[in-house]
Coordinates of C-alpha atoms in Angstrom, one line a residue:
Chain A
M110 CA -55.1 -137.7 -86.7
N111 CA -56.0 -140.1 -83.8
R112 CA -53.9 -139.6 -80.8
R113 CA -52.6 -142.9 -79.4
S114 CA -51.6 -143.9 -75.9
A115 CA -47.9 -143.4 -75.1
G116 CA -47.3 -147.2 -75.2
A117 CA -49.0 -147.7 -78.5
A118 CA -47.4 -144.7 -80.1
S119 CA -43.9 -145.8 -78.9
W120 CA -44.3 -149.3 -80.2
I121 CA -45.5 -148.1 -83.6
A122 CA -42.6 -145.6 -83.7
F123 CA -40.1 -148.3 -82.8
R124 CA -41.2 -150.5 -85.6
A125 CA -41.3 -147.7 -88.1
L126 CA -37.8 -146.5 -87.1
V127 CA -36.5 -150.1 -87.6
G128 CA -38.4 -150.1 -90.9
R129 CA -36.7 -146.9 -92.0
D130 CA -33.3 -148.4 -91.3
L131 CA -34.1 -151.6 -93.2
A132 CA -35.4 -149.5 -96.1
V133 CA -32.0 -147.7 -96.2
L134 CA -30.2 -151.0 -96.0
R135 CA -32.3 -152.3 -99.0
Q136 CA -31.4 -149.2 -101.0
T137 CA -27.7 -149.5 -100.1
I138 CA -27.4 -153.3 -100.3
K139 CA -24.7 -153.0 -103.1
Q140 CA -22.4 -151.2 -100.6
F141 CA -23.5 -153.3 -97.7
L142 CA -22.7 -156.7 -99.1
P143 CA -19.1 -156.2 -100.2
R144 CA -18.4 -154.4 -96.9
V145 CA -19.8 -157.3 -94.9
I146 CA -18.5 -160.2 -97.0
L147 CA -15.0 -159.0 -97.9
Q148 CA -13.3 -159.4 -94.5
P149 CA -14.6 -162.9 -93.7
L150 CA -13.9 -163.9 -97.2
L151 CA -10.3 -162.9 -97.1
L152 CA -9.8 -164.4 -93.6
M153 CA -11.2 -167.7 -94.8
F154 CA -9.3 -167.5 -98.1
V155 CA -5.9 -166.9 -96.5
F156 CA -6.2 -169.2 -93.5
T157 CA -8.2 -172.1 -94.9
Y158 CA -7.3 -172.0 -98.6
V159 CA -3.9 -170.4 -99.2
F160 CA -2.2 -171.7 -96.1
P161 CA -3.1 -175.4 -96.6
K162 CA -2.3 -175.1 -100.3
I163 CA 1.2 -173.8 -99.6
G164 CA 1.8 -176.1 -96.8
Q165 CA 1.7 -173.6 -94.0
G166 CA -0.9 -175.3 -91.8
I167 CA -1.9 -173.7 -88.6
G168 CA -3.2 -175.4 -85.6
G169 CA -2.4 -179.0 -86.5
A170 CA -5.0 -180.9 -88.4
N171 CA -6.2 -178.5 -91.1
H172 CA -9.8 -179.2 -91.2
Q173 CA -10.1 -178.8 -87.5
F174 CA -8.5 -175.4 -87.8
S175 CA -10.9 -174.4 -90.6
T176 CA -13.8 -175.4 -88.4
L177 CA -12.4 -173.6 -85.4
L178 CA -11.7 -170.5 -87.5
M179 CA -15.2 -170.6 -89.0
A180 CA -16.7 -169.9 -85.5
G181 CA -14.2 -167.0 -85.0
V182 CA -14.9 -165.5 -88.3
V183 CA -18.7 -165.5 -87.7
A184 CA -18.0 -163.8 -84.4
T185 CA -15.7 -161.2 -85.9
A186 CA -18.0 -160.5 -88.8
M187 CA -20.9 -159.9 -86.4
F188 CA -18.8 -157.7 -84.1
F189 CA -17.6 -155.6 -87.0
Q190 CA -21.1 -155.2 -88.4
G191 CA -22.6 -154.4 -85.1
V192 CA -20.1 -151.6 -84.4
Q193 CA -20.1 -150.2 -87.9
G194 CA -23.8 -150.6 -88.6
V195 CA -24.8 -148.7 -85.6
A196 CA -21.9 -146.4 -84.7
L197 CA -21.2 -145.0 -88.1
P198 CA -24.8 -143.9 -88.9
L199 CA -25.1 -142.5 -85.4
V200 CA -21.9 -140.5 -85.6
Q201 CA -23.2 -139.1 -88.9
E202 CA -26.6 -138.3 -87.5
F203 CA -25.2 -136.6 -84.5
G204 CA -22.8 -134.8 -86.7
F205 CA -23.0 -131.1 -87.6
T206 CA -26.3 -131.5 -89.4
R207 CA -28.0 -132.9 -86.3
E208 CA -30.1 -135.2 -88.5
I209 CA -30.8 -137.0 -85.3
E210 CA -33.1 -134.2 -84.3
D211 CA -35.6 -135.5 -86.9
R212 CA -35.4 -139.1 -85.6
I213 CA -36.0 -138.0 -82.0
M214 CA -39.2 -136.3 -83.0
A215 CA -40.8 -139.7 -83.5
P216 CA -43.5 -140.1 -80.8
A217 CA -41.6 -142.3 -78.3
P218 CA -39.3 -141.9 -75.4
L219 CA -35.7 -141.3 -76.4
W220 CA -34.5 -144.7 -75.2
V221 CA -37.0 -146.3 -77.6
V222 CA -35.5 -144.3 -80.5
A223 CA -32.1 -145.5 -79.4
A224 CA -33.4 -149.1 -78.9
A225 CA -34.8 -149.1 -82.5
K226 CA -31.3 -148.3 -83.7
V227 CA -29.9 -151.2 -81.7
A228 CA -32.6 -153.5 -83.0
S229 CA -32.1 -152.6 -86.7
G230 CA -28.3 -152.9 -86.1
A231 CA -28.8 -156.3 -84.6
L232 CA -30.8 -157.5 -87.6
Q233 CA -28.1 -156.4 -89.9
T234 CA -25.6 -158.1 -87.7
M235 CA -27.5 -161.4 -87.9
F236 CA -27.5 -161.0 -91.6
A237 CA -23.8 -160.4 -91.7
G238 CA -23.2 -163.5 -89.6
L239 CA -25.4 -165.6 -91.8
L240 CA -23.4 -164.5 -94.9
V241 CA -20.2 -166.2 -93.5
F242 CA -21.7 -169.7 -93.8
P243 CA -21.7 -169.9 -97.6
I244 CA -18.1 -168.6 -97.5
G245 CA -17.3 -171.4 -95.2
L246 CA -19.0 -173.8 -97.5
F247 CA -17.1 -172.9 -100.7
V248 CA -13.8 -171.3 -99.8
P249 CA -11.7 -173.7 -97.6
A250 CA -9.4 -176.1 -99.3
D251 CA -10.8 -178.9 -97.2
T252 CA -14.3 -179.5 -95.9
I253 CA -15.4 -177.7 -92.7
H254 CA -17.1 -180.0 -90.2
L255 CA -19.8 -178.1 -88.4
H256 CA -21.6 -179.7 -85.5
I257 CA -24.5 -177.3 -85.1
N258 CA -26.2 -177.2 -81.7
W259 CA -29.3 -175.4 -82.8
L260 CA -30.5 -174.5 -79.3
I261 CA -27.2 -172.7 -78.7
L262 CA -27.0 -171.2 -82.1
L263 CA -30.6 -169.8 -82.1
T264 CA -30.3 -168.3 -78.7
L265 CA -26.7 -167.2 -78.9
A266 CA -26.8 -165.5 -82.4
P267 CA -29.5 -162.9 -81.4
L268 CA -27.8 -162.2 -78.1
V269 CA -24.4 -161.7 -79.9
A270 CA -26.1 -159.5 -82.5
I271 CA -27.8 -157.3 -79.8
C272 CA -24.5 -157.1 -77.9
A273 CA -22.5 -156.1 -80.9
A274 CA -25.2 -153.5 -81.8
S275 CA -25.1 -152.2 -78.3
F276 CA -21.4 -151.7 -78.7
G277 CA -22.2 -149.6 -81.8
M278 CA -24.6 -147.6 -79.7
F279 CA -22.0 -147.1 -77.0
F280 CA -19.3 -146.0 -79.4
G281 CA -21.7 -144.0 -81.7
T282 CA -22.9 -141.8 -78.9
R283 CA -19.5 -141.4 -77.3
F284 CA -17.3 -140.5 -80.3
E285 CA -17.5 -137.7 -82.8
A286 CA -16.7 -138.0 -86.5
R287 CA -13.2 -136.7 -86.1
Q288 CA -12.5 -139.4 -83.5
L289 CA -13.5 -142.3 -85.6
P290 CA -9.9 -143.2 -86.6
V291 CA -9.2 -143.6 -82.9
L292 CA -12.2 -145.8 -82.4
F293 CA -11.2 -148.2 -85.2
G294 CA -7.4 -147.9 -84.9
I295 CA -7.1 -148.1 -81.1
I296 CA -10.2 -149.9 -79.9
V297 CA -11.8 -152.1 -82.6
V298 CA -8.6 -153.5 -84.1
P299 CA -7.1 -154.8 -80.8
I300 CA -10.5 -156.2 -79.9
T301 CA -10.7 -158.2 -83.1
F302 CA -7.1 -159.4 -83.0
L303 CA -7.3 -160.4 -79.4
G304 CA -10.8 -161.9 -79.4
C305 CA -9.8 -165.5 -79.6
T306 CA -11.0 -165.7 -83.1
Y307 CA -8.1 -167.8 -84.4
Y308 CA -7.7 -170.0 -81.4
P309 CA -9.8 -171.2 -78.5
W310 CA -9.4 -169.4 -75.2
R311 CA -8.0 -172.6 -73.5
A312 CA -5.2 -172.7 -76.0
L313 CA -3.9 -169.5 -74.5
R314 CA -2.9 -171.3 -71.3
P315 CA 0.9 -170.9 -72.0
I316 CA 0.4 -167.1 -72.1
R317 CA -1.4 -166.8 -68.8
W318 CA -1.5 -163.0 -68.7
L319 CA -3.1 -162.8 -72.1
Q320 CA -5.6 -165.5 -71.2
V321 CA -6.6 -163.3 -68.2
A322 CA -6.5 -160.1 -70.1
V323 CA -8.8 -161.2 -72.9
L324 CA -11.5 -162.0 -70.4
I325 CA -12.6 -158.3 -70.7
N326 CA -12.9 -158.7 -74.5
P327 CA -16.5 -159.2 -75.5
L328 CA -15.5 -160.7 -78.8
M329 CA -13.8 -163.6 -77.0
Y330 CA -17.3 -164.5 -75.6
F331 CA -18.8 -164.2 -79.1
A332 CA -16.1 -166.5 -80.5
E333 CA -16.2 -169.0 -77.7
G334 CA -20.0 -169.0 -77.9
F335 CA -20.0 -169.8 -81.6
R336 CA -17.4 -172.5 -81.0
A337 CA -19.9 -174.1 -78.7
A338 CA -22.8 -173.6 -81.2
L339 CA -21.0 -174.8 -84.3
T340 CA -18.1 -177.1 -83.3
R341 CA -16.9 -179.7 -81.0
S342 CA -13.8 -177.8 -80.1
P343 CA -13.2 -176.9 -76.5
H344 CA -14.8 -173.7 -75.3
I345 CA -15.5 -171.7 -72.1
S346 CA -18.5 -172.9 -70.2
L347 CA -21.8 -171.7 -71.5
L348 CA -22.6 -170.8 -67.9
V349 CA -20.0 -168.1 -68.3
I350 CA -20.6 -167.1 -71.9
Y351 CA -24.4 -166.3 -71.6
P352 CA -24.2 -164.3 -68.4
A353 CA -21.1 -162.4 -69.7
L354 CA -22.9 -161.5 -72.9
V355 CA -26.0 -160.4 -71.0
A356 CA -23.8 -158.3 -68.7
F357 CA -21.9 -156.7 -71.6
T358 CA -25.2 -156.0 -73.4
T359 CA -26.8 -154.4 -70.4
V360 CA -24.0 -152.2 -69.5
L361 CA -23.3 -151.1 -73.1
A362 CA -26.9 -150.5 -74.0
W363 CA -27.7 -148.7 -70.8
T364 CA -24.6 -146.4 -71.0
G365 CA -25.3 -145.9 -74.7
F366 CA -28.9 -144.9 -74.1
R367 CA -27.8 -142.4 -71.4
Q368 CA -25.2 -141.0 -73.7
F369 CA -27.8 -140.8 -76.5
R370 CA -30.1 -138.8 -74.2
N371 CA -27.4 -136.5 -73.1
R372 CA -26.4 -135.8 -76.7
V373 CA -29.9 -134.8 -77.8
M374 CA -31.2 -133.1 -74.7
S375 CA -29.7 -130.1 -72.9
Chain B
M179 CA -52.5 -109.9 -89.6
T180 CA -56.0 -110.5 -88.2
E181 CA -56.7 -108.8 -84.9
P182 CA -58.8 -110.5 -82.3
T183 CA -62.0 -108.4 -82.0
A184 CA -63.4 -107.5 -78.7
L185 CA -66.6 -109.5 -79.4
T186 CA -64.9 -112.9 -80.0
E187 CA -64.0 -115.1 -77.1
P188 CA -60.3 -115.8 -76.9
A189 CA -59.5 -119.2 -78.5
P190 CA -58.7 -122.1 -76.3
L191 CA -55.0 -122.4 -75.4
A192 CA -52.6 -124.5 -77.4
I193 CA -49.6 -123.8 -75.2
R194 CA -49.4 -122.5 -71.7
T195 CA -46.2 -122.1 -69.7
S196 CA -45.9 -121.0 -66.1
K197 CA -42.7 -119.7 -64.5
L198 CA -40.8 -121.8 -67.1
T199 CA -37.1 -121.6 -66.3
K200 CA -33.9 -123.0 -67.7
H201 CA -30.5 -122.5 -66.3
Y202 CA -27.2 -123.6 -68.0
G203 CA -24.9 -123.4 -65.1
D204 CA -24.9 -119.7 -64.1
L205 CA -26.5 -118.7 -67.4
V206 CA -30.3 -118.1 -67.1
A207 CA -31.5 -118.9 -70.6
V208 CA -35.2 -118.7 -69.8
D209 CA -36.4 -116.9 -66.7
H210 CA -39.8 -117.5 -65.3
L211 CA -41.6 -117.4 -68.6
D212 CA -45.4 -117.2 -68.6
L213 CA -46.8 -117.7 -72.1
D214 CA -50.3 -118.4 -73.4
V215 CA -50.5 -119.4 -77.1
R216 CA -54.1 -119.6 -78.5
R217 CA -55.2 -122.2 -80.9
G218 CA -55.1 -121.1 -84.5
E219 CA -52.7 -118.2 -84.0
I220 CA -49.2 -117.6 -85.4
F221 CA -47.3 -116.7 -82.3
G222 CA -43.9 -115.2 -82.6
L223 CA -41.0 -115.2 -80.1
L224 CA -38.9 -112.2 -81.1
G225 CA -35.6 -111.3 -79.7
P226 CA -31.9 -111.1 -80.4
N227 CA -29.6 -114.2 -80.4
G228 CA -29.3 -115.5 -76.9
A229 CA -32.6 -114.1 -75.8
G230 CA -33.9 -117.6 -74.9
K231 CA -36.2 -118.1 -77.9
S232 CA -34.8 -121.3 -79.1
T233 CA -34.4 -122.6 -75.6
T234 CA -38.1 -121.9 -75.0
A235 CA -38.9 -123.8 -78.2
G236 CA -36.7 -126.6 -77.1
L237 CA -38.4 -126.8 -73.8
L238 CA -41.8 -127.1 -75.5
T239 CA -40.6 -129.8 -77.9
Y240 CA -38.8 -132.1 -75.4
R241 CA -35.3 -131.1 -76.4
V242 CA -34.4 -129.1 -73.4
I243 CA -34.8 -130.3 -69.8
P244 CA -36.5 -127.5 -67.7
T245 CA -34.9 -126.3 -64.4
S246 CA -38.3 -125.4 -63.0
G247 CA -41.8 -124.3 -64.0
T248 CA -44.4 -126.1 -66.1
A249 CA -45.5 -126.2 -69.7
E250 CA -48.5 -127.7 -71.4
V251 CA -49.2 -128.3 -75.0
E252 CA -52.9 -128.9 -75.7
G253 CA -53.3 -129.7 -72.0
I254 CA -50.5 -132.4 -72.1
D255 CA -47.6 -131.9 -69.7
A256 CA -44.7 -131.1 -72.0
F257 CA -42.1 -132.8 -69.7
K258 CA -43.9 -136.0 -68.7
S259 CA -44.5 -138.1 -71.7
P260 CA -42.5 -137.5 -74.9
A261 CA -44.6 -140.1 -76.7
L262 CA -47.8 -138.1 -76.0
L263 CA -46.3 -134.7 -76.5
K264 CA -44.6 -135.5 -79.8
Q265 CA -47.9 -136.7 -81.4
L266 CA -49.1 -133.2 -80.8
I267 CA -46.2 -131.2 -82.2
G268 CA -44.4 -130.7 -85.5
V269 CA -41.0 -129.3 -85.4
V270 CA -38.8 -127.5 -88.0
P271 CA -35.4 -127.0 -86.3
Q272 CA -32.9 -124.4 -87.2
S273 CA -30.6 -126.7 -89.2
N274 CA -31.5 -129.0 -92.1
T275 CA -32.3 -132.3 -90.4
L276 CA -33.7 -134.0 -93.5
D277 CA -32.8 -137.7 -93.7
R278 CA -29.9 -137.7 -96.1
S279 CA -30.2 -141.4 -96.8
L280 CA -33.7 -141.0 -98.2
S281 CA -35.3 -139.3 -101.1
V282 CA -37.7 -136.4 -100.8
Y283 CA -40.6 -138.8 -101.1
D284 CA -39.2 -141.2 -98.5
N285 CA -38.5 -138.5 -96.0
L286 CA -42.3 -137.8 -95.9
Y287 CA -43.3 -141.4 -96.2
H288 CA -41.2 -142.7 -93.3
H289 CA -42.2 -139.7 -91.2
G290 CA -45.8 -140.7 -91.7
R291 CA -45.0 -144.3 -90.6
F292 CA -43.3 -143.0 -87.4
F293 CA -46.6 -141.5 -86.5
G294 CA -48.6 -144.6 -87.1
L295 CA -49.9 -144.2 -90.7
S296 CA -50.4 -147.5 -92.5
A297 CA -48.2 -147.8 -95.7
K298 CA -51.2 -146.9 -97.8
Q299 CA -52.1 -143.9 -95.6
A300 CA -48.5 -142.7 -95.6
R301 CA -48.3 -142.9 -99.4
A302 CA -51.5 -140.9 -99.7
A303 CA -50.4 -138.3 -97.1
T304 CA -47.0 -138.0 -98.8
D305 CA -48.6 -137.4 -102.2
E306 CA -50.9 -134.8 -100.6
Q307 CA -48.0 -132.9 -98.9
L308 CA -45.8 -133.0 -102.0
A309 CA -48.7 -131.4 -104.0
R310 CA -49.5 -128.9 -101.3
F311 CA -45.9 -127.8 -100.9
R312 CA -45.3 -127.9 -104.7
L313 CA -42.6 -130.6 -104.3
T314 CA -44.1 -133.3 -106.5
E315 CA -41.6 -132.8 -109.3
R316 CA -38.8 -133.4 -106.8
A317 CA -40.3 -136.5 -105.2
K318 CA -37.5 -138.8 -106.3
A319 CA -34.6 -136.4 -105.8
P320 CA -32.1 -137.1 -103.0
V321 CA -32.6 -134.4 -100.3
F322 CA -29.1 -133.1 -100.6
A323 CA -29.9 -132.0 -104.1
L324 CA -32.4 -129.5 -102.8
S325 CA -31.8 -125.8 -102.5
G326 CA -32.0 -124.1 -99.0
G327 CA -35.5 -122.9 -99.8
L328 CA -36.8 -126.2 -101.0
A329 CA -35.2 -128.1 -98.2
Q330 CA -36.9 -125.8 -95.7
R331 CA -40.2 -126.3 -97.5
L332 CA -39.8 -130.0 -97.3
M333 CA -39.0 -129.8 -93.6
V334 CA -42.3 -127.9 -93.1
A335 CA -44.2 -130.4 -95.2
R336 CA -42.7 -133.2 -93.0
A337 CA -43.5 -131.4 -89.8
V338 CA -47.2 -131.0 -90.6
L339 CA -47.7 -134.4 -92.3
H340 CA -49.0 -135.9 -89.1
S341 CA -51.4 -133.0 -88.5
P342 CA -49.8 -131.7 -85.3
A343 CA -51.8 -129.4 -83.0
V344 CA -48.8 -127.0 -82.9
L345 CA -46.2 -126.4 -85.5
F346 CA -42.9 -125.1 -84.1
L347 CA -40.4 -123.3 -86.4
D348 CA -37.0 -122.2 -85.0
E349 CA -35.6 -119.3 -87.0
P350 CA -37.3 -120.7 -90.1
T351 CA -36.0 -118.1 -92.6
S352 CA -32.5 -117.5 -91.2
G353 CA -30.1 -118.3 -94.0
L354 CA -32.7 -118.2 -96.7
D355 CA -32.5 -115.8 -99.7
P356 CA -35.2 -113.1 -99.8
Q357 CA -37.2 -114.9 -102.4
S358 CA -37.3 -118.2 -100.5
R359 CA -38.1 -116.3 -97.3
L360 CA -41.2 -114.7 -99.0
A361 CA -42.2 -118.1 -100.4
L362 CA -41.9 -119.6 -96.9
W363 CA -44.0 -116.8 -95.5
D364 CA -46.7 -117.7 -98.0
V365 CA -46.5 -121.3 -97.0
L366 CA -47.0 -120.4 -93.3
R367 CA -49.9 -118.0 -94.2
E368 CA -51.6 -120.9 -96.0
L369 CA -51.1 -123.2 -93.0
H370 CA -52.4 -120.4 -90.8
A371 CA -55.5 -120.0 -93.0
A372 CA -56.1 -123.7 -92.6
G373 CA -56.2 -123.3 -88.9
Q374 CA -52.7 -124.4 -88.0
T375 CA -51.4 -123.1 -84.7
I376 CA -47.8 -122.0 -85.2
L377 CA -45.1 -120.9 -82.8
L378 CA -42.1 -119.4 -84.5
T379 CA -38.9 -117.9 -83.1
T380 CA -37.2 -115.1 -85.1
H381 CA -34.8 -112.3 -84.7
Y382 CA -36.2 -110.6 -87.8
M383 CA -38.7 -108.0 -86.6
E384 CA -40.2 -107.6 -90.1
E385 CA -40.9 -111.4 -90.1
A386 CA -42.7 -111.1 -86.7
D387 CA -44.6 -108.1 -87.9
A388 CA -45.6 -109.6 -91.2
L389 CA -46.7 -113.0 -90.0
C390 CA -47.6 -113.1 -86.4
D391 CA -51.0 -112.5 -84.7
R392 CA -49.2 -111.9 -81.4
V393 CA -45.6 -111.4 -80.6
A394 CA -43.7 -112.0 -77.4
I395 CA -40.6 -109.9 -77.1
M396 CA -37.8 -111.7 -75.2
D397 CA -34.5 -110.6 -73.9
H398 CA -32.1 -112.3 -71.5
G399 CA -34.7 -115.1 -71.1
R400 CA -37.4 -112.8 -69.9
L401 CA -40.7 -111.8 -71.5
L402 CA -40.6 -108.0 -72.0
A403 CA -43.9 -107.5 -73.8
L404 CA -46.6 -109.7 -75.4
D405 CA -49.3 -108.4 -77.7
T406 CA -50.3 -108.0 -81.3
P407 CA -47.7 -106.2 -83.4
A408 CA -50.1 -103.2 -83.8
A409 CA -50.7 -103.0 -80.1
L410 CA -47.0 -103.3 -79.3
K411 CA -46.3 -100.4 -81.7
A412 CA -49.1 -98.3 -80.3
T413 CA -48.0 -98.9 -76.7
Y414 CA -44.2 -98.8 -77.0
G415 CA -43.8 -97.3 -80.4
T416 CA -42.1 -93.9 -80.6
G417 CA -43.2 -92.4 -83.8
T418 CA -39.9 -91.9 -85.4
L419 CA -36.5 -92.8 -84.1
I420 CA -33.4 -91.3 -85.5
T421 CA -29.9 -92.6 -84.7
V422 CA -27.1 -90.2 -85.4
S423 CA -23.8 -92.0 -85.8
A424 CA -21.2 -89.4 -84.9
T425 CA -17.9 -88.7 -83.1
G426 CA -17.3 -85.7 -80.8
D427 CA -19.0 -84.4 -77.7
L428 CA -22.0 -86.7 -77.8
A429 CA -23.3 -85.9 -74.4
A430 CA -23.5 -82.2 -75.2
L431 CA -25.1 -83.0 -78.5
A432 CA -27.8 -85.1 -76.8
I433 CA -28.6 -82.3 -74.4
E434 CA -28.7 -79.8 -77.2
L435 CA -30.9 -82.0 -79.4
G436 CA -33.2 -82.5 -76.5
Y437 CA -34.1 -78.8 -76.7
L438 CA -35.2 -79.0 -80.3
D439 CA -38.9 -78.6 -81.0
G440 CA -40.4 -82.0 -81.9
V441 CA -37.8 -84.0 -80.1
D442 CA -39.2 -86.1 -77.2
E443 CA -35.9 -87.5 -76.0
A444 CA -32.3 -87.7 -77.0
T445 CA -29.9 -90.2 -75.5
T446 CA -26.3 -91.2 -76.2
V447 CA -25.8 -94.8 -77.4
A448 CA -22.6 -96.6 -78.4
E449 CA -22.5 -95.3 -82.0
G450 CA -23.8 -91.7 -81.3
V451 CA -27.0 -90.2 -80.3
R452 CA -30.5 -91.7 -80.5
V453 CA -33.4 -89.2 -80.9
K454 CA -37.1 -90.0 -80.4
L455 CA -39.3 -87.7 -82.4
S456 CA -43.0 -86.8 -82.1
R457 CA -43.0 -85.3 -85.6
R458 CA -40.7 -85.9 -88.5
D459 CA -40.9 -83.1 -91.1
G460 CA -37.7 -81.1 -91.3
M461 CA -36.2 -82.8 -88.3
V462 CA -33.3 -84.5 -90.0
A463 CA -32.0 -81.2 -91.3
A464 CA -32.4 -79.6 -87.9
I465 CA -30.6 -82.4 -86.2
V466 CA -27.7 -82.4 -88.7
S467 CA -27.3 -78.6 -88.6
T468 CA -27.3 -78.7 -84.8
A469 CA -24.6 -81.3 -84.8
E470 CA -22.5 -79.4 -87.3
R471 CA -22.9 -76.2 -85.3
M472 CA -21.5 -78.0 -82.3
G473 CA -18.5 -79.4 -84.3
V474 CA -19.7 -83.0 -84.0
D475 CA -18.6 -85.1 -87.0
V476 CA -21.8 -86.9 -88.3
R477 CA -21.1 -90.1 -90.2
D478 CA -24.6 -91.5 -90.7
V479 CA -28.2 -90.8 -89.9
A480 CA -30.5 -93.7 -89.7
I481 CA -34.3 -93.2 -89.6
A482 CA -36.6 -95.9 -88.2
Q483 CA -40.4 -95.7 -88.3
S484 CA -42.3 -97.2 -85.4
T485 CA -41.6 -100.9 -85.9
L486 CA -41.2 -103.8 -83.7
E487 CA -37.5 -102.9 -83.9
T488 CA -38.2 -99.5 -82.2
V489 CA -40.4 -101.2 -79.7
F490 CA -37.5 -103.5 -78.9
I491 CA -35.1 -100.6 -78.6
H492 CA -37.6 -98.8 -76.4
L493 CA -37.9 -101.9 -74.2
T494 CA -34.2 -102.8 -73.9
G495 CA -32.3 -99.7 -75.0
R496 CA -30.5 -102.0 -77.5
D497 CA -30.7 -102.8 -81.1
L498 CA -32.0 -106.3 -82.1
R499 CA -28.8 -106.9 -84.0
E500 CA -26.5 -105.8 -81.2

């Protein structure tokens, strides 16, 4: 077989590793779809269909809440898929079978192998976010009024996807299988509940301490970003959102890659 | 196995290590190891658990970070560029690392893609390997449905699919049933016949003896001896080695046995007395009657011909299984 330069071999391996993950996704799409769709579907159903129907409106004018919630649900769905789609397979591959030892034999530096995992996770995350839109179209009792800013949406969505997948890389290389309940019970659940998905960050003003505390929650920036991309509701300045997302991504991915290396090399 | 004749030039080197060393804290796993592995040979690293064999294999396959020393595979620095190194090597690790999410076929196909085969080439290479390793009938099976022997064979098929210069196998037959072990030996012999350079680690001396052109005996991270199995046995072999498991005055028994005609050396070991013989006929009876005369309670007598095991015992004073 022809030997390739390090760069060429790495790039080929990167694409093939992503290809492998997407092939697995294709084969397991029947499990993937319900897992990804169910949570946003239930959220939208309860908050934008059941509540208005039984007269328990939240957030004043109903359609405005539905629209607001839509952005939050896209953000949550992507966060969940990023963490699950990367962390769960990684925990499994790092598990007692050490399946990861096969993946790291691909001719590339270890960080490229890890980056391929983030890339395929990000693609799945984008897909998961996209699936929320038809739900928003059909489920709410009243119409959702999206005002899409395409420039923001098309730059923000990939950034959010990579950030969420980097979260998965960070957790997947830090936790072991037996610690997964801790990851989801103690870390992921608070992040999702306190991620400003049901209300804009500015609305937290009366609870000042919470408003400050959620600044360290990456999901808050996802949700505020999608509010900027999809609605006319108030949101944090984009000059804060973009740098915050880049910073989260950099720190999580860098730490994740280091942990990845430390797990496979001794 | 084939012996290099005096007339042929030594083959070019596939692997060369120089003063290769790995520390884990205070533990010295590999200690100034100098190895030369020639192209086309099956090279065995033999030693007990903890001898540093797997660490050595890990160092040569970019899984272990060296403390000091150098290593080259086909002239490429083993520690510098994983992307270059990994194109040259195929690895069969100790545990089953098959991709559980994929079928037998897809395990091979995607492996080919990792190494830059086009979809068409990868399909062709997969079909070829499936046939070569007699796995065609199992192509669509999920890998967790494979027996240990078949899984191991698939791992070898995967490791050689991209035509690596060197194939590494870490304890390839440990945990396999005897039949699967012999089948894997046949597979490795076929690969060897086709010119594949192979480095394997093992703690089974009969495996090293049966398969390897040359064997490096390791203990405590150090290289104790390196040669063909025949030469090792000729140099360090002891004719016959008898281990008498007994309780009683073992020191006195060792001295007494040392006076017997035909005994080269008798030393006490943990379980009793170990006797090196220059001739064998009638010696077992003579040893047992000597022991009985001295009131030593003999529980077992183990006889070992000159094997790599006796070579190992000679070199370390210990059994491979200890």
